[in-house]
């Protein structure tokens, strides 16, 4: 999985991507329809969006929804696996911290 976004005009496959925007901790982040929320965040340069109880950063680990390392709050629903959730225009993602049990 590539952590960067290929501009449609530079894509050798010739896709006609439909852009979307999600908000992550109050910041607009661009993506395209068909991406998961995890790939939108990775393309934005974010490698983690959750803090484990030990204080360590967590993001995508398995990428197939088995490990639950990539969870965040999406549209006020906590513990959504971002590697499995398709991005939708207007989604609001809030990072989580198990240190406090709240968004960070």
Short mmCIF file of C-alpha atoms in Angstrom, two decimals:
data_model
loop_
_atom_site.label_atom_id
_atom_site.label_comp_id
_atom_site.label_asym_id
_atom_site.label_seq_id
_atom_site.Cartn_x
_atom_site.Cartn_y
_atom_site.Cartn_z
CA UNK A 1 0.00 0.00 0.00
CA UNK A 2 1.46 3.32 -1.05
CA UNK A 3 1.30 6.14 1.49
CA UNK A 4 1.05 8.82 -1.18
CA UNK A 5 -1.74 10.04 -3.39
CA UNK A 6 -1.21 9.88 -7.14
CA UNK A 7 -2.74 12.86 -8.91
CA UNK A 8 -5.30 11.69 -11.51
CA UNK A 9 -3.46 13.43 -14.35
CA UNK A 10 -0.24 11.57 -13.43
CA UNK A 11 -1.83 8.14 -13.04
CA UNK A 12 -0.73 5.73 -15.78
CA UNK A 13 -3.94 3.72 -15.31
CA UNK A 14 -6.01 6.73 -16.37
CA UNK A 15 -8.51 6.72 -13.51
CA UNK A 16 -11.03 9.50 -13.18
CA UNK A 17 -10.98 9.89 -9.40
CA UNK A 18 -13.84 11.58 -7.58
CA UNK A 19 -12.38 13.72 -4.80
CA UNK A 20 -13.72 13.79 -1.26
CA UNK A 21 -12.79 15.55 1.95
CA UNK A 22 -12.79 14.14 5.47
CA UNK A 23 -12.03 16.10 8.63
CA UNK A 24 -9.41 14.69 10.98
CA UNK A 25 -9.19 16.36 14.39
CA UNK A 26 -10.61 19.52 12.85
CA UNK A 27 -8.33 19.56 9.80
CA UNK A 28 -9.70 18.94 6.27
CA UNK A 29 -7.93 16.04 4.55
CA UNK A 30 -8.40 15.28 0.82
CA UNK A 31 -9.00 11.80 -0.52
CA UNK A 32 -10.76 10.00 -3.35
CA UNK A 33 -13.79 7.75 -3.45
CA UNK A 34 -12.71 4.12 -3.13
CA UNK A 35 -10.08 4.74 -0.49
CA UNK A 36 -10.45 3.53 3.06
CA UNK A 37 -10.15 6.10 5.83
CA UNK A 38 -6.76 4.58 6.71
CA UNK A 39 -5.42 5.17 3.19
CA UNK A 40 -6.74 8.75 3.21
CA UNK A 41 -4.83 9.38 6.44
CA UNK A 42 -1.70 7.61 5.20
CA UNK A 43 -1.75 9.64 1.97
CA UNK A 44 -1.89 12.75 4.16
CA UNK A 45 1.33 11.64 5.88
CA UNK A 46 -0.28 10.45 9.10
CA UNK A 47 1.27 7.21 10.37
CA UNK A 48 -0.75 6.90 13.57
CA UNK A 49 -4.06 8.13 14.97
CA UNK A 50 -4.45 6.31 18.24
CA UNK A 51 -2.41 6.08 21.43
CA UNK A 52 -2.19 2.70 23.16
CA UNK A 53 -2.48 2.29 26.96
CA UNK A 54 1.33 2.11 27.08
CA UNK A 55 1.58 5.49 25.33
CA UNK A 56 2.78 4.07 22.01
CA UNK A 57 1.42 5.37 18.70
CA UNK A 58 -0.90 3.09 16.73
CA UNK A 59 -2.05 3.19 13.11
CA UNK A 60 -2.31 0.54 10.42
CA UNK A 61 -0.67 -2.73 11.44
CA UNK A 62 -2.38 -5.63 9.68
CA UNK A 63 -4.43 -3.60 7.19
CA UNK A 64 -7.22 -6.20 7.03
CA UNK A 65 -9.25 -5.45 10.15
CA UNK A 66 -7.91 -8.18 12.42
CA UNK A 67 -5.68 -6.31 14.88
CA UNK A 68 -7.75 -3.23 15.82
CA UNK A 69 -4.65 -1.01 15.92
CA UNK A 70 -6.15 1.45 13.42
CA UNK A 71 -9.30 2.37 15.35
CA UNK A 72 -10.54 5.94 15.68
CA UNK A 73 -13.85 7.70 16.26
CA UNK A 74 -15.77 8.30 13.02
CA UNK A 75 -18.86 10.49 13.01
CA UNK A 76 -19.10 10.12 16.82
CA UNK A 77 -18.87 6.30 16.68
CA UNK A 78 -15.81 5.11 18.65
CA UNK A 79 -13.49 2.23 17.76
CA UNK A 80 -14.09 2.17 13.99
CA UNK A 81 -11.40 0.20 12.11
CA UNK A 82 -10.14 2.73 9.57
CA UNK A 83 -8.50 0.07 7.40
CA UNK A 84 -11.93 -1.39 6.65
CA UNK A 85 -14.12 1.72 6.57
CA UNK A 86 -14.59 3.29 3.13
CA UNK A 87 -14.06 7.05 3.22
CA UNK A 88 -17.17 9.11 2.60
CA UNK A 89 -17.23 12.79 1.78
CA UNK A 90 -17.81 14.73 5.00
CA UNK A 91 -16.66 12.02 7.43
CA UNK A 92 -15.36 13.39 10.73
CA UNK A 93 -12.48 11.39 12.25
CA UNK A 94 -11.26 11.97 15.80
CA UNK A 95 -8.09 10.29 17.01
CA UNK A 96 -8.33 8.22 20.18
CA UNK A 97 -6.17 7.69 23.23
CA UNK A 98 -6.47 4.74 25.58
CA UNK A 99 -4.45 6.73 28.12
CA UNK A 100 -7.51 8.84 28.94
CA UNK A 101 -10.29 6.95 27.17
CA UNK A 102 -11.10 10.11 25.22
CA UNK A 103 -10.14 11.67 21.92
CA UNK A 104 -6.72 13.25 21.95
#
